[in-house]
Amino acid sequence: MSYCPPVRADQPSGSRVPPPPDAAFEVVFAKAAEIGGWLTRDQAFSLWSEARSVEAGRRIVEIGSHQGRSTVVLATAAPRVTVVAIDPFVGGAMFGGLATRDKFLANLDRAGVRQQIDLREAKSTELRPQWDQDIALLYIDGKHDYWTLSDDLKWTEFLPDGGRLLIHHAYSSIVVTLGLLRHVLPSR
């Protein structure tokens, strides 16, 4: 995931200068940094910036929540928005199963955002065919294989005009990068 900030009205055309992080973000990231996961400070700032622009009453969907590091950032940035956290919390050395789910819920409680989270314990690929709601911001950080990413990109059908898509590991996982080159580069 890379940060590409929106152009502000007071900037020359084509200029992309990120706004400086504010004190609220610094407090949230200090809490999020205590949660296990791979979200960097700059990536968290990208999520923070995009989530803050989501209007009250809208919906953010996060595919892949792990222990809640990014979930806390998203929910804190957009307190009047529902964050749908999709994660099957499957067992195994790489995923953690129910122990990871318990950590996720405890981290949401510590951050004071649990009431704002709509947890869907399911595989994103199984949940999508049943989904029928608009999404203002879609954050994909699910299983890092070509086939799952390819299916997760189908969630973009629920993004209305102006909806935003952020993808973690876009350039650090070769299969995610290949999926993006195959499906996103030639798309709208």
PDB file of C-alpha atoms in Angstrom:
ATOM      1  CA  MET A   1       0.000   0.000   0.000  1.00  0.00           C
ATOM      2  CA  SER A   2       1.438   3.350  -0.904  1.00  0.00           C
ATOM      3  CA  TYR A   3       0.161   6.755   0.062  1.00  0.00           C
ATOM      4  CA  CYS A   4      -1.055   8.968  -2.740  1.00  0.00           C
ATOM      5  CA  PRO A   5      -2.742  11.954  -1.092  1.00  0.00           C
ATOM      6  CA  PRO A   6      -5.520  13.885  -2.770  1.00  0.00           C
ATOM      7  CA  VAL A   7      -4.634  17.218  -4.335  1.00  0.00           C
ATOM      8  CA  ARG A   8      -5.778  20.110  -2.186  1.00  0.00           C
ATOM      9  CA  ALA A   9      -7.508  23.100  -3.789  1.00  0.00           C
ATOM     10  CA  ASP A  10      -4.683  25.419  -2.709  1.00  0.00           C
ATOM     11  CA  GLN A  11      -2.020  23.331  -4.508  1.00  0.00           C
ATOM     12  CA  PRO A  12      -0.887  23.774  -8.082  1.00  0.00           C
ATOM     13  CA  SER A  13      -2.392  21.302 -10.524  1.00  0.00           C
ATOM     14  CA  GLY A  14      -0.598  17.958 -10.476  1.00  0.00           C
ATOM     15  CA  SER A  15       1.054  18.639  -7.111  1.00  0.00           C
ATOM     16  CA  ARG A  16       0.690  15.894  -4.498  1.00  0.00           C
ATOM     17  CA  VAL A  17       1.932  16.915  -1.079  1.00  0.00           C
ATOM     18  CA  PRO A  18       0.585  14.881   1.836  1.00  0.00           C
ATOM     19  CA  PRO A  19      -0.884  16.855   4.681  1.00  0.00           C
ATOM     20  CA  PRO A  20       1.226  16.606   7.820  1.00  0.00           C
ATOM     21  CA  PRO A  21       0.060  14.055  10.399  1.00  0.00           C
ATOM     22  CA  ASP A  22      -1.890  15.672  13.190  1.00  0.00           C
ATOM     23  CA  ALA A  23      -1.679  15.036  16.916  1.00  0.00           C
ATOM     24  CA  ALA A  24      -4.790  12.823  16.848  1.00  0.00           C
ATOM     25  CA  PHE A  25      -3.147  10.476  14.347  1.00  0.00           C
ATOM     26  CA  GLU A  26       0.019  10.291  16.451  1.00  0.00           C
ATOM     27  CA  VAL A  27      -2.008   9.232  19.513  1.00  0.00           C
ATOM     28  CA  VAL A  28      -3.905   6.589  17.534  1.00  0.00           C
ATOM     29  CA  PHE A  29      -0.789   5.205  15.897  1.00  0.00           C
ATOM     30  CA  ALA A  30       0.955   4.945  19.270  1.00  0.00           C
ATOM     31  CA  LYS A  31      -1.928   2.677  20.382  1.00  0.00           C
ATOM     32  CA  ALA A  32      -2.011   0.770  17.101  1.00  0.00           C
ATOM     33  CA  ALA A  33       1.745   0.181  17.183  1.00  0.00           C
ATOM     34  CA  GLU A  34       1.226  -1.925  20.315  1.00  0.00           C
ATOM     35  CA  ILE A  35      -0.989  -4.324  18.329  1.00  0.00           C
ATOM     36  CA  GLY A  36       0.641  -7.170  16.426  1.00  0.00           C
ATOM     37  CA  GLY A  37       0.714  -6.793  12.665  1.00  0.00           C
ATOM     38  CA  TRP A  38       2.648  -5.455   9.695  1.00  0.00           C
ATOM     39  CA  LEU A  39       1.023  -2.055   9.120  1.00  0.00           C
ATOM     40  CA  THR A  40       3.716   0.632   9.077  1.00  0.00           C
ATOM     41  CA  ARG A  41       3.283   4.194  10.297  1.00  0.00           C
ATOM     42  CA  ASP A  42       3.064   5.557   6.733  1.00  0.00           C
ATOM     43  CA  GLN A  43       0.522   2.914   5.776  1.00  0.00           C
ATOM     44  CA  ALA A  44      -1.494   3.694   8.891  1.00  0.00           C
ATOM     45  CA  PHE A  45      -1.426   7.367   7.920  1.00  0.00           C
ATOM     46  CA  SER A  46      -2.800   6.466   4.483  1.00  0.00           C
ATOM     47  CA  LEU A  47      -5.664   4.560   6.096  1.00  0.00           C
ATOM     48  CA  TRP A  48      -6.236   7.386   8.579  1.00  0.00           C
ATOM     49  CA  SER A  49      -6.350  10.023   5.846  1.00  0.00           C
ATOM     50  CA  GLU A  50      -8.746   8.091   3.633  1.00  0.00           C
ATOM     51  CA  ALA A  51     -11.024   7.001   6.485  1.00  0.00           C
ATOM     52  CA  ARG A  52     -11.358  10.572   7.779  1.00  0.00           C
ATOM     53  CA  SER A  53     -12.960  11.552   4.478  1.00  0.00           C
ATOM     54  CA  VAL A  54     -15.709   8.900   4.755  1.00  0.00           C
ATOM     55  CA  GLU A  55     -19.060  10.527   5.549  1.00  0.00           C
ATOM     56  CA  ALA A  56     -20.981   9.634   8.706  1.00  0.00           C
ATOM     57  CA  GLY A  57     -23.321   6.698   8.265  1.00  0.00           C
ATOM     58  CA  ARG A  58     -21.275   5.169   5.439  1.00  0.00           C
ATOM     59  CA  ARG A  59     -19.356   1.884   5.523  1.00  0.00           C
ATOM     60  CA  ILE A  60     -15.699   0.885   5.459  1.00  0.00           C
ATOM     61  CA  VAL A  61     -14.912  -2.742   4.632  1.00  0.00           C
ATOM     62  CA  GLU A  62     -11.631  -4.254   5.754  1.00  0.00           C
ATOM     63  CA  ILE A  63     -10.722  -7.658   4.330  1.00  0.00           C
ATOM     64  CA  GLY A  64      -8.210  -9.260   6.682  1.00  0.00           C
ATOM     65  CA  SER A  65      -8.148  -7.894  10.219  1.00  0.00           C
ATOM     66  CA  HIS A  66      -5.618 -10.108  12.032  1.00  0.00           C
ATOM     67  CA  GLN A  67      -5.187  -8.596  15.519  1.00  0.00           C
ATOM     68  CA  GLY A  68      -6.877  -5.293  14.678  1.00  0.00           C
ATOM     69  CA  ARG A  69      -4.008  -2.883  14.072  1.00  0.00           C
ATOM     70  CA  SER A  70      -5.543  -1.406  10.914  1.00  0.00           C
ATOM     71  CA  THR A  71      -9.091  -1.837  12.254  1.00  0.00           C
ATOM     72  CA  VAL A  72      -8.306   0.462  15.173  1.00  0.00           C
ATOM     73  CA  VAL A  73      -6.834   3.094  12.853  1.00  0.00           C
ATOM     74  CA  LEU A  74      -9.845   2.982  10.510  1.00  0.00           C
ATOM     75  CA  ALA A  75     -12.451   3.075  13.269  1.00  0.00           C
ATOM     76  CA  THR A  76     -10.752   5.858  15.211  1.00  0.00           C
ATOM     77  CA  ALA A  77     -10.348   7.991  12.096  1.00  0.00           C
ATOM     78  CA  ALA A  78     -14.039   7.647  11.214  1.00  0.00           C
ATOM     79  CA  PRO A  79     -15.981   7.410  14.498  1.00  0.00           C
ATOM     80  CA  ARG A  80     -19.429   7.808  12.895  1.00  0.00           C
ATOM     81  CA  VAL A  81     -18.811   5.077  10.328  1.00  0.00           C
ATOM     82  CA  THR A  82     -19.318   1.322  10.593  1.00  0.00           C
ATOM     83  CA  VAL A  83     -16.177  -0.688   9.918  1.00  0.00           C
ATOM     84  CA  VAL A  84     -16.969  -4.168   8.626  1.00  0.00           C
ATOM     85  CA  ALA A  85     -14.039  -6.393   9.573  1.00  0.00           C
ATOM     86  CA  ILE A  86     -13.900  -9.599   7.535  1.00  0.00           C
ATOM     87  CA  ASP A  87     -11.589 -12.353   8.756  1.00  0.00           C
ATOM     88  CA  PRO A  88     -12.175 -16.104   9.107  1.00  0.00           C
ATOM     89  CA  PHE A  89      -9.622 -16.409  11.942  1.00  0.00           C
ATOM     90  CA  VAL A  90      -8.572 -19.819  10.671  1.00  0.00           C
ATOM     91  CA  GLY A  91      -6.175 -22.000  12.621  1.00  0.00           C
ATOM     92  CA  GLY A  92      -2.581 -22.741  11.753  1.00  0.00           C
ATOM     93  CA  ALA A  93       0.826 -21.334  12.517  1.00  0.00           C
ATOM     94  CA  MET A  94       0.474 -18.464  10.024  1.00  0.00           C
ATOM     95  CA  PHE A  95      -3.025 -17.369  11.021  1.00  0.00           C
ATOM     96  CA  GLY A  96      -3.547 -17.960  14.749  1.00  0.00           C
ATOM     97  CA  GLY A  97      -7.204 -19.023  14.720  1.00  0.00           C
ATOM     98  CA  LEU A  98      -9.320 -18.318  17.781  1.00  0.00           C
ATOM     99  CA  ALA A  99      -6.347 -16.966  19.744  1.00  0.00           C
ATOM    100  CA  THR A 100      -5.951 -14.228  17.115  1.00  0.00           C
ATOM    101  CA  ARG A 101      -9.712 -13.541  17.232  1.00  0.00           C
ATOM    102  CA  ASP A 102      -9.502 -13.108  21.006  1.00  0.00           C
ATOM    103  CA  LYS A 103      -6.574 -10.694  20.629  1.00  0.00           C
ATOM    104  CA  PHE A 104      -8.504  -8.812  17.927  1.00  0.00           C
ATOM    105  CA  LEU A 105     -11.540  -8.329  20.177  1.00  0.00           C
ATOM    106  CA  ALA A 106      -9.394  -7.372  23.187  1.00  0.00           C
ATOM    107  CA  ASN A 107      -7.529  -4.794  21.080  1.00  0.00           C
ATOM    108  CA  LEU A 108     -10.818  -3.277  19.901  1.00  0.00           C
ATOM    109  CA  ASP A 109     -11.984  -3.067  23.518  1.00  0.00           C
ATOM    110  CA  ARG A 110      -8.730  -1.384  24.617  1.00  0.00           C
ATOM    111  CA  ALA A 111      -9.064   1.154  21.810  1.00  0.00           C
ATOM    112  CA  GLY A 112     -12.735   1.799  22.639  1.00  0.00           C
ATOM    113  CA  VAL A 113     -13.998   1.044  19.118  1.00  0.00           C
ATOM    114  CA  ARG A 114     -15.585  -2.396  19.435  1.00  0.00           C
ATOM    115  CA  GLN A 115     -19.159  -1.068  19.237  1.00  0.00           C
ATOM    116  CA  GLN A 116     -18.363   0.427  15.833  1.00  0.00           C
ATOM    117  CA  ILE A 117     -17.066  -2.830  14.332  1.00  0.00           C
ATOM    118  CA  ASP A 118     -19.285  -5.278  12.454  1.00  0.00           C
ATOM    119  CA  LEU A 119     -17.188  -8.448  12.632  1.00  0.00           C
ATOM    120  CA  ARG A 120     -17.872 -11.006   9.917  1.00  0.00           C
ATOM    121  CA  GLU A 121     -16.044 -14.237  10.718  1.00  0.00           C
ATOM    122  CA  ALA A 122     -15.944 -15.582   7.193  1.00  0.00           C
ATOM    123  CA  LYS A 123     -13.739 -15.881   4.160  1.00  0.00           C
ATOM    124  CA  SER A 124     -14.150 -12.804   1.998  1.00  0.00           C
ATOM    125  CA  THR A 125     -14.572 -15.027  -1.041  1.00  0.00           C
ATOM    126  CA  GLU A 126     -17.583 -16.729   0.578  1.00  0.00           C
ATOM    127  CA  LEU A 127     -19.153 -13.542   1.954  1.00  0.00           C
ATOM    128  CA  ARG A 128     -18.962 -11.436  -1.226  1.00  0.00           C
ATOM    129  CA  PRO A 129     -21.654 -13.303  -3.221  1.00  0.00           C
ATOM    130  CA  GLN A 130     -24.153 -12.515  -0.427  1.00  0.00           C
ATOM    131  CA  TRP A 131     -23.125  -8.861  -0.032  1.00  0.00           C
ATOM    132  CA  ASP A 132     -25.543  -6.137  -1.191  1.00  0.00           C
ATOM    133  CA  GLN A 133     -24.426  -2.886   0.467  1.00  0.00           C
ATOM    134  CA  ASP A 134     -22.426   0.087  -0.786  1.00  0.00           C
ATOM    135  CA  ILE A 135     -18.892   0.529   0.519  1.00  0.00           C
ATOM    136  CA  ALA A 136     -17.299   3.983   0.804  1.00  0.00           C
ATOM    137  CA  LEU A 137     -13.780   2.660   1.481  1.00  0.00           C
ATOM    138  CA  LEU A 138     -12.480  -0.841   0.762  1.00  0.00           C
ATOM    139  CA  TYR A 139      -9.223  -1.981   2.352  1.00  0.00           C
ATOM    140  CA  ILE A 140      -7.855  -5.322   1.142  1.00  0.00           C
ATOM    141  CA  ASP A 141      -5.300  -7.064   3.333  1.00  0.00           C
ATOM    142  CA  GLY A 142      -6.536 -10.647   3.127  1.00  0.00           C
ATOM    143  CA  LYS A 143      -4.870 -13.836   2.039  1.00  0.00           C
ATOM    144  CA  HIS A 144      -1.861 -12.980  -0.081  1.00  0.00           C
ATOM    145  CA  ASP A 145      -2.295 -15.331  -2.995  1.00  0.00           C
ATOM    146  CA  TYR A 146      -3.206 -14.529  -6.581  1.00  0.00           C
ATOM    147  CA  TRP A 147      -6.598 -16.271  -6.572  1.00  0.00           C
ATOM    148  CA  THR A 148      -7.885 -14.758  -3.322  1.00  0.00           C
ATOM    149  CA  LEU A 149      -6.700 -11.279  -4.275  1.00  0.00           C
ATOM    150  CA  SER A 150      -8.357 -11.675  -7.683  1.00  0.00           C
ATOM    151  CA  ASP A 151     -11.628 -12.523  -5.966  1.00  0.00           C
ATOM    152  CA  ASP A 152     -11.230  -9.789  -3.335  1.00  0.00           C
ATOM    153  CA  LEU A 153     -10.917  -7.215  -6.124  1.00  0.00           C
ATOM    154  CA  LYS A 154     -14.490  -8.135  -7.112  1.00  0.00           C
ATOM    155  CA  TRP A 155     -15.605  -6.315  -3.941  1.00  0.00           C
ATOM    156  CA  THR A 156     -15.006  -3.103  -5.895  1.00  0.00           C
ATOM    157  CA  GLU A 157     -18.406  -3.625  -7.520  1.00  0.00           C
ATOM    158  CA  PHE A 158     -19.844  -2.248  -4.259  1.00  0.00           C
ATOM    159  CA  LEU A 159     -17.823   0.975  -4.471  1.00  0.00           C
ATOM    160  CA  PRO A 160     -19.972   3.812  -5.798  1.00  0.00           C
ATOM    161  CA  ASP A 161     -18.442   6.651  -7.808  1.00  0.00           C
ATOM    162  CA  GLY A 162     -15.928   8.293  -5.526  1.00  0.00           C
ATOM    163  CA  GLY A 163     -15.433   5.138  -3.438  1.00  0.00           C
ATOM    164  CA  ARG A 164     -11.841   4.380  -2.487  1.00  0.00           C
ATOM    165  CA  LEU A 165      -9.731   1.198  -2.645  1.00  0.00           C
ATOM    166  CA  LEU A 166      -6.540   0.604  -0.646  1.00  0.00           C
ATOM    167  CA  ILE A 167      -4.498  -2.592  -0.910  1.00  0.00           C
ATOM    168  CA  HIS A 168      -1.829  -3.696   1.541  1.00  0.00           C
ATOM    169  CA  HIS A 169       1.274  -5.535   0.294  1.00  0.00           C
ATOM    170  CA  ALA A 170       0.748  -4.097  -3.195  1.00  0.00           C
ATOM    171  CA  TYR A 171       4.468  -4.059  -3.926  1.00  0.00           C
ATOM    172  CA  SER A 172       5.943  -6.301  -1.229  1.00  0.00           C
ATOM    173  CA  SER A 173       4.199  -9.526  -2.231  1.00  0.00           C
ATOM    174  CA  ILE A 174       4.920 -10.691  -5.771  1.00  0.00           C
ATOM    175  CA  VAL A 175       1.570 -12.474  -6.144  1.00  0.00           C
ATOM    176  CA  VAL A 176      -0.349  -9.395  -4.964  1.00  0.00           C
ATOM    177  CA  THR A 177       1.639  -7.237  -7.392  1.00  0.00           C
ATOM    178  CA  LEU A 178       0.922  -9.688 -10.231  1.00  0.00           C
ATOM    179  CA  GLY A 179      -2.772  -9.674  -9.358  1.00  0.00           C
ATOM    180  CA  LEU A 180      -2.844  -5.888  -9.446  1.00  0.00           C
ATOM    181  CA  LEU A 181      -1.027  -5.787 -12.774  1.00  0.00           C
ATOM    182  CA  ARG A 182      -3.458  -8.324 -14.222  1.00  0.00           C
ATOM    183  CA  HIS A 183      -6.722  -6.957 -12.846  1.00  0.00           C
ATOM    184  CA  VAL A 184      -6.273  -3.311 -11.862  1.00  0.00           C
ATOM    185  CA  LEU A 185      -3.895  -1.842 -14.410  1.00  0.00           C
ATOM    186  CA  PRO A 186      -6.205  -2.493 -17.403  1.00  0.00           C
ATOM    187  CA  SER A 187      -9.406  -1.627 -15.479  1.00  0.00           C
ATOM    188  CA  ARG A 188     -11.263   1.610 -14.901  1.00  0.00           C
TER     189      ARG A 188
END
